[in-house]
Coordinates of C-alpha atoms and ligand atoms in Angstrom, one line a residue:
X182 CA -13.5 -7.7 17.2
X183 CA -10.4 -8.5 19.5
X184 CA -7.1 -7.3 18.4
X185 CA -4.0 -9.2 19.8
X186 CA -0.4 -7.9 19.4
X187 CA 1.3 -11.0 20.9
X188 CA 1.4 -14.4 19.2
X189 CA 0.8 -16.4 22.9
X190 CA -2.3 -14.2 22.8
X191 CA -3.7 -16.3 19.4
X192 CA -3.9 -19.4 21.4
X193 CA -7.3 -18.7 22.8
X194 CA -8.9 -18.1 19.6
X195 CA -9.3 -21.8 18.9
X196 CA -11.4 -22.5 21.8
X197 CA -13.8 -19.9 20.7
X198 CA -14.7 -21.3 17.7
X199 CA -16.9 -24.0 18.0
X200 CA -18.1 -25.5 14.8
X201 CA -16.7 -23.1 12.9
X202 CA -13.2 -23.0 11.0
X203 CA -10.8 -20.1 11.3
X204 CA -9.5 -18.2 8.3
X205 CA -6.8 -16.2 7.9
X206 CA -6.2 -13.1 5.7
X207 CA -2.7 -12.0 5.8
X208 CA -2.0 -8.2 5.1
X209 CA 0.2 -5.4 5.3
X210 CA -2.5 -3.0 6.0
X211 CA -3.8 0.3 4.6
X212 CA -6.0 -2.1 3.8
X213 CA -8.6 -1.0 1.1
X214 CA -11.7 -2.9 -0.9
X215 CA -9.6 -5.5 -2.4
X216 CA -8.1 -6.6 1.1
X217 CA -12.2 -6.7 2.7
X218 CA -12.8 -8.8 -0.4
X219 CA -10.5 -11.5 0.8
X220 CA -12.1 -11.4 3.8
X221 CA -16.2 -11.2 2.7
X222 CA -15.1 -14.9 0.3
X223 CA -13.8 -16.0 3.9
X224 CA -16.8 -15.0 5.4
X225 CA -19.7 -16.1 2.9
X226 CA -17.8 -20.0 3.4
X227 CA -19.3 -19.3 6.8
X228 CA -15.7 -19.2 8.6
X229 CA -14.8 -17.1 11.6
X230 CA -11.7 -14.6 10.3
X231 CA -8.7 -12.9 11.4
X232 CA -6.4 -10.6 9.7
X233 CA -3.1 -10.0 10.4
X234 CA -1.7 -6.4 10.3
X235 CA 2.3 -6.4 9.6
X236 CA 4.7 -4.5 7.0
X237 CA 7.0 -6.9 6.7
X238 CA 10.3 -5.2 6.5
X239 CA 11.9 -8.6 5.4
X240 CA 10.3 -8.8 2.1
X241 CA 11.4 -5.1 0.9
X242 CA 14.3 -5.3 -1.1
X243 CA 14.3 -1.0 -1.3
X244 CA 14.5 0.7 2.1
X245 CA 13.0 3.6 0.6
X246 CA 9.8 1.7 -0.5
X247 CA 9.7 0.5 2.7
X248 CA 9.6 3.7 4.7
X249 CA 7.2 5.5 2.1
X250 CA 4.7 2.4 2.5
X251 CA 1.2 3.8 3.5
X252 CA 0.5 3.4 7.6
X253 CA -3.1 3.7 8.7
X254 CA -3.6 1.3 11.3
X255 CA -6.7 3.2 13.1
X256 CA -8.6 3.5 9.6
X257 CA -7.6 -0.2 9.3
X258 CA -9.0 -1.3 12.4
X259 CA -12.5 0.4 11.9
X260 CA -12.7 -1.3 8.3
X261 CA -12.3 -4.4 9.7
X262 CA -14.5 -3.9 12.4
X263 CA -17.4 -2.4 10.2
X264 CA -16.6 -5.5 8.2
X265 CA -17.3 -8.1 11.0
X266 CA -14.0 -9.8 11.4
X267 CA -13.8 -11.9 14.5
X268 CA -10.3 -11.0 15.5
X269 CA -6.6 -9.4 14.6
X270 CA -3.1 -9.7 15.0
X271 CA -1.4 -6.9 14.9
X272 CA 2.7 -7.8 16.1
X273 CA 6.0 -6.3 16.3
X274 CA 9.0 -6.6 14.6
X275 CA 10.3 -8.3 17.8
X276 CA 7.2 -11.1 18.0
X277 CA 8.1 -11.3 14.6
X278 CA 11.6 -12.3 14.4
X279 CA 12.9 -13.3 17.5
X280 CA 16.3 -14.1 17.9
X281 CA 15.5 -17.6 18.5
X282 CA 13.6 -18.6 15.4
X283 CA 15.3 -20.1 12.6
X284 CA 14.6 -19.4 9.0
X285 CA 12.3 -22.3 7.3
X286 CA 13.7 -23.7 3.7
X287 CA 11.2 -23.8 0.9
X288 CA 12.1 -25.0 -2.7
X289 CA 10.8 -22.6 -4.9
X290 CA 12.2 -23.8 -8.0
X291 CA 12.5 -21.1 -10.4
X292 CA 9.8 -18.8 -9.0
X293 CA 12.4 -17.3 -6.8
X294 CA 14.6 -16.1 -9.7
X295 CA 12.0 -15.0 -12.2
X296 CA 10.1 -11.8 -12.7
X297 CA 9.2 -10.6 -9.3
X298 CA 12.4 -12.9 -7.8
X299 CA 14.1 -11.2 -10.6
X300 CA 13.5 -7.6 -9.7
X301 CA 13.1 -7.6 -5.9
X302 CA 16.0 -9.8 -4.9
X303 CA 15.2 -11.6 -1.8
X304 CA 11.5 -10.7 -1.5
X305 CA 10.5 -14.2 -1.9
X306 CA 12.4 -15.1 1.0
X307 CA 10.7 -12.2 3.1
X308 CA 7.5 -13.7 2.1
X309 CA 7.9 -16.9 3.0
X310 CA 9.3 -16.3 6.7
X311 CA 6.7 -14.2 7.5
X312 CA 4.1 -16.4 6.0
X313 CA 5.8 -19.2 7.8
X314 CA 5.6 -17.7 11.0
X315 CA 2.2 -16.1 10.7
X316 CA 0.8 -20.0 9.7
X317 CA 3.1 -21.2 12.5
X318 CA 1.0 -18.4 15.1
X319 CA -2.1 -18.7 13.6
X320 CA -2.6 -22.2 12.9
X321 CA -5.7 -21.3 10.6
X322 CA -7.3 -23.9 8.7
X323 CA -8.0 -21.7 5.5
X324 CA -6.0 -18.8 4.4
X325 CA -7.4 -16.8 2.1
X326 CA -4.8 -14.3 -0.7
X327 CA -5.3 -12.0 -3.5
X328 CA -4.5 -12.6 -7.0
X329 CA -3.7 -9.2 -8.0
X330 CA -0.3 -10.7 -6.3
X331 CA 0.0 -13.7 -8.7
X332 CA 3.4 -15.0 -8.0
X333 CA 3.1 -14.7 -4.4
X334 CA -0.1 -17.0 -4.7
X335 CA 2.5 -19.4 -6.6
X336 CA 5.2 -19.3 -3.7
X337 CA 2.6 -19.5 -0.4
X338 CA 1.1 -23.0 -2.3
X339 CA 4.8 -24.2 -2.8
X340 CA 5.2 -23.5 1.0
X341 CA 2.0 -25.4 1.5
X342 CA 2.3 -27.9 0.0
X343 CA 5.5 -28.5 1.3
X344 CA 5.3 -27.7 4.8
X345 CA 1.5 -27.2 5.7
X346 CA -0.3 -29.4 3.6
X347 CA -3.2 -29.4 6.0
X348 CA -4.1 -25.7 5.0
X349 CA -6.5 -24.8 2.3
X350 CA -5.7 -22.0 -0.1
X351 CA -8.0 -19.7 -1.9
X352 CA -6.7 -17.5 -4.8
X353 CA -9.1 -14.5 -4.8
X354 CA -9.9 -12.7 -8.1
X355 CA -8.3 -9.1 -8.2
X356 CA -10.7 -6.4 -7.0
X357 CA -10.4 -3.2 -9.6
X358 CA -11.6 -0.1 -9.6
X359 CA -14.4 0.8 -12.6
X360 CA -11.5 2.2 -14.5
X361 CA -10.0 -1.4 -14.1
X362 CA -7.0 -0.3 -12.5
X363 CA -6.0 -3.1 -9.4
X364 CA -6.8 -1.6 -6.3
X365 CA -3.5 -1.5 -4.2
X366 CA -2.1 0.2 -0.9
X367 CA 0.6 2.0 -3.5
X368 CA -2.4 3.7 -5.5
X369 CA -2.4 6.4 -2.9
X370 CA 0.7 7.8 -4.1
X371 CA -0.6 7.8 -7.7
X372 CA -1.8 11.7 -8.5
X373 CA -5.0 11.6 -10.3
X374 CA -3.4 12.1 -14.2
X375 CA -1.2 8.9 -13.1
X376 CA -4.2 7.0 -12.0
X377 CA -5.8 7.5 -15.3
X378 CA -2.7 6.2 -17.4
X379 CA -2.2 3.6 -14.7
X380 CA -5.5 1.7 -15.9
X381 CA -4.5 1.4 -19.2
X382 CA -2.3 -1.6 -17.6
X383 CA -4.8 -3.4 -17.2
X384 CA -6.5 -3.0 -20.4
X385 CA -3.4 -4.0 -22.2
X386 CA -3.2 -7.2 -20.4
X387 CA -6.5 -8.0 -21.1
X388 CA -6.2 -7.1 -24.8
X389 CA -3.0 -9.8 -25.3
X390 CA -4.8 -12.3 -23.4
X391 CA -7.8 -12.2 -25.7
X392 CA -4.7 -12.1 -28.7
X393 CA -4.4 -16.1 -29.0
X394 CA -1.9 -16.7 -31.8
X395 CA -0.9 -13.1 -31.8
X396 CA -0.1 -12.8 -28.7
X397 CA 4.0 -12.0 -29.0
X398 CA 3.2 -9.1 -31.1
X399 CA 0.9 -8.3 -29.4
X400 CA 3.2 -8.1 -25.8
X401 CA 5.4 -6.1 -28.0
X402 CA 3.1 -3.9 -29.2
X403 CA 1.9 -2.9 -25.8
X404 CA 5.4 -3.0 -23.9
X405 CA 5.8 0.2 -26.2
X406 CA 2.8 1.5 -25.8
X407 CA 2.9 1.5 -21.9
X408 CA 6.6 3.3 -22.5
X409 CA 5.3 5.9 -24.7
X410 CA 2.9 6.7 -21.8
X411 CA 5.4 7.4 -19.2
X412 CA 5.9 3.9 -17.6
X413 CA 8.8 2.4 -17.2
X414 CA 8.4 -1.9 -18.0
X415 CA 10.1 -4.1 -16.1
X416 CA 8.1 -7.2 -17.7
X417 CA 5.2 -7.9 -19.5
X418 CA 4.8 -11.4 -21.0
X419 CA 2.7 -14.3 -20.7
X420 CA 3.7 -17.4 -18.6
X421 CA 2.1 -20.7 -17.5
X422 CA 1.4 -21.9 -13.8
X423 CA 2.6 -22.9 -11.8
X424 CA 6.1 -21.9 -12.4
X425 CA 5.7 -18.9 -14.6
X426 CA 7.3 -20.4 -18.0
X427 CA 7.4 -18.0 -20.7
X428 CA 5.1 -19.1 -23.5
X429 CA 6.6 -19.7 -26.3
X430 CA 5.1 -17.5 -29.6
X431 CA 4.3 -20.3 -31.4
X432 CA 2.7 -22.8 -28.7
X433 CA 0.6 -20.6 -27.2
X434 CA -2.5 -23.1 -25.6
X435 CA -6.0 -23.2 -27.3
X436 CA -7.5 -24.9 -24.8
X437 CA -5.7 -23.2 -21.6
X438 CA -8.9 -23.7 -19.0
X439 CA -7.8 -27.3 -17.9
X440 CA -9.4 -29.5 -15.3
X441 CA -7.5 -27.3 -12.4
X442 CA -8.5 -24.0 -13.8
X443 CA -6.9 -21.4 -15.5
X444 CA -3.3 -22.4 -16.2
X445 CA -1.9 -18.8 -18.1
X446 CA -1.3 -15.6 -17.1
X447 CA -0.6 -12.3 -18.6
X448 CA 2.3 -10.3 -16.2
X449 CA 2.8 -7.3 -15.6
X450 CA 5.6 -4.6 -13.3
X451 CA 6.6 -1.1 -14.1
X452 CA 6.6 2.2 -12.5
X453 CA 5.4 5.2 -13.0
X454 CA 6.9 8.2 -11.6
X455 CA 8.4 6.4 -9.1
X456 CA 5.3 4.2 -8.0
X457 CA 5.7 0.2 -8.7
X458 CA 2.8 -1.2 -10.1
X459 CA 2.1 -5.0 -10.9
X460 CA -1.0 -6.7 -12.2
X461 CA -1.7 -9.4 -14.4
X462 CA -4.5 -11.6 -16.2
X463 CA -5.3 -15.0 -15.8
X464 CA -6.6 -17.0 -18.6
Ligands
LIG661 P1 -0.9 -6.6 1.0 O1 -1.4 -5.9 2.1 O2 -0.6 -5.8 -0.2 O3 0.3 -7.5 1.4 O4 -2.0 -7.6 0.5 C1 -2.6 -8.5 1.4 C2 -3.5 -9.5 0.6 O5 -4.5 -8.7 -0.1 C3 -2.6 -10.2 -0.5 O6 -3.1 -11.6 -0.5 C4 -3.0 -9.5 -1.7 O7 -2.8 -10.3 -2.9 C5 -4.4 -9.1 -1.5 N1 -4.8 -8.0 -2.4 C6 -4.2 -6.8 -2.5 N2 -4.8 -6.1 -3.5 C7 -5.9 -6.8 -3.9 C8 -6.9 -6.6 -4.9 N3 -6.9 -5.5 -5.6 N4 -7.8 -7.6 -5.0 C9 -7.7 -8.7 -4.3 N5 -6.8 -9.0 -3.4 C10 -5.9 -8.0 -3.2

């Protein structure tokens, strides 16, 4: 596995591939099952890989959530390796954003201003000029990003589509633990009584997906359920893709799974003491 910390560095890695194409997994480390899943689909299409390494102080919209987010780079590193990916980038701030690089503009319609747009104020933005620069670096062929991170997976297929529309996106299923809760780099700072409340997320979600005509009563219902326990709800509703309409109660879809795949989701944000969670199901 080689590890590069300088984008000039990256250029070499197309002549080592041969037949094969390269992949790219985009992360902000302390990186954990759910990341190596993205990286196993990657590998089982029979594609060499590489991982980026990078918080992205950009797309923080709370300085403290910023400096409290998990750093593990060496346990990183070994995962990786024990994992078999070919190579990793691991930059700076500074190879990042240099002084010289201009923001790129991406329509996001409404996606920018709802839900996650709504309650983290230009994270969008820091996602897509990181993104935009890591494509730019990389110049992978496939990139490959969770679902657990829904709207995200939205934003990096508008920016596809509108300025690399020669890259090939796959939306990974979430990994959870057996309890269902979404694995995520924030989980470490759940104590273990918080871990156990914060998989009942994911079993409301399921249970108001599965709710069909019912479902408003049914978001209602668990809204206040999930505030009895100690969380405190940002959202929870259900939207269509690709730009995250609410459904309406009375037109929810009885035949959601489409040609193109699932089109609804069930959304979810909230913390609890002081830890942001988000998750969501797709139906
Ligand atoms: P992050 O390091 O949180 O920026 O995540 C890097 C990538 O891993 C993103 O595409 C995430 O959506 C994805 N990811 C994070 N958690 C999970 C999970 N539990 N299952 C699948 N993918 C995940």
């Amino acid at each position: 596995m080689k590890v590069f910390e300088r984008a000039e560095d990256l250029l070499h890695i197309h002549s080592e591939l041969g037949s094969q194409k390269l992949a790219f997994i985009p992360t902000m480390g302390a990186l954990h099952q759910g990341h190596l899943s993205l990286v196993r689909a990657a590998q089982d299409m029979g594609h060499k890989t590489i991982v980026s390494i990078f918080v992205n102080p950009l797309q923080f919209n709370n300085s403290e959530d910023l400096l409290k987010y998990p750093r593990t780079l060496e346990h990183d590193l070994a995962l990786l390796e024990a994992q078999g990916v070919d190579f990793v980038f691991t930059p700076t701030n500074e190879e990042m954003y240099p002084t010289t690089t201009a923001d790129v503009v991406v329509d996001l319609g409404l996606l920018d201003s709802r839900f996650e747009g709504a309650f983290r104020p230009g994270h969008f933005h820091g996602v897509v000029q990181v993104v935009y620069r890591l494509f730019k670096y990389v110049n992978p062929s496939e990139v490959f990003f969770g679902q657990k991170d829904l709207q995200q997976c939205l934003v990096i297929e508008q920016l596809i589509e509108q300025v690399f529309p020669h890259i090939k996106m796959h939306r990974i299923p979430t990994m959870r633990e057996e309890s269902g809760l979404a694995m995520s780099s924030r989980n470490v700072r759940l104590s273990s009584e918080s871990m156990l409340k914060a998989a009942e997320i994911s079993k409301s979600l399921k249970d108001i997906a599965t709710r069909k005509e019912e479902f408003c009563e049914a978001v209602v219902w668990h809204a206040q359920r999930l505030t009895q326990m100690g969380f405190e709800v940002e959202y929870l509703s259900c939207v269509s893709m690709p730009w995250m309409d609410a459904l309406e109660c009375d037109h929810f879809s009885k035949e959601p799974n489409g040609s193109n795949g699932p089109q609804n989701a069930v959304i979810f944000a909230g913390s609890l003491n002081g830890v942001r969670l988000i998750d969501n199901w797709v139906f």
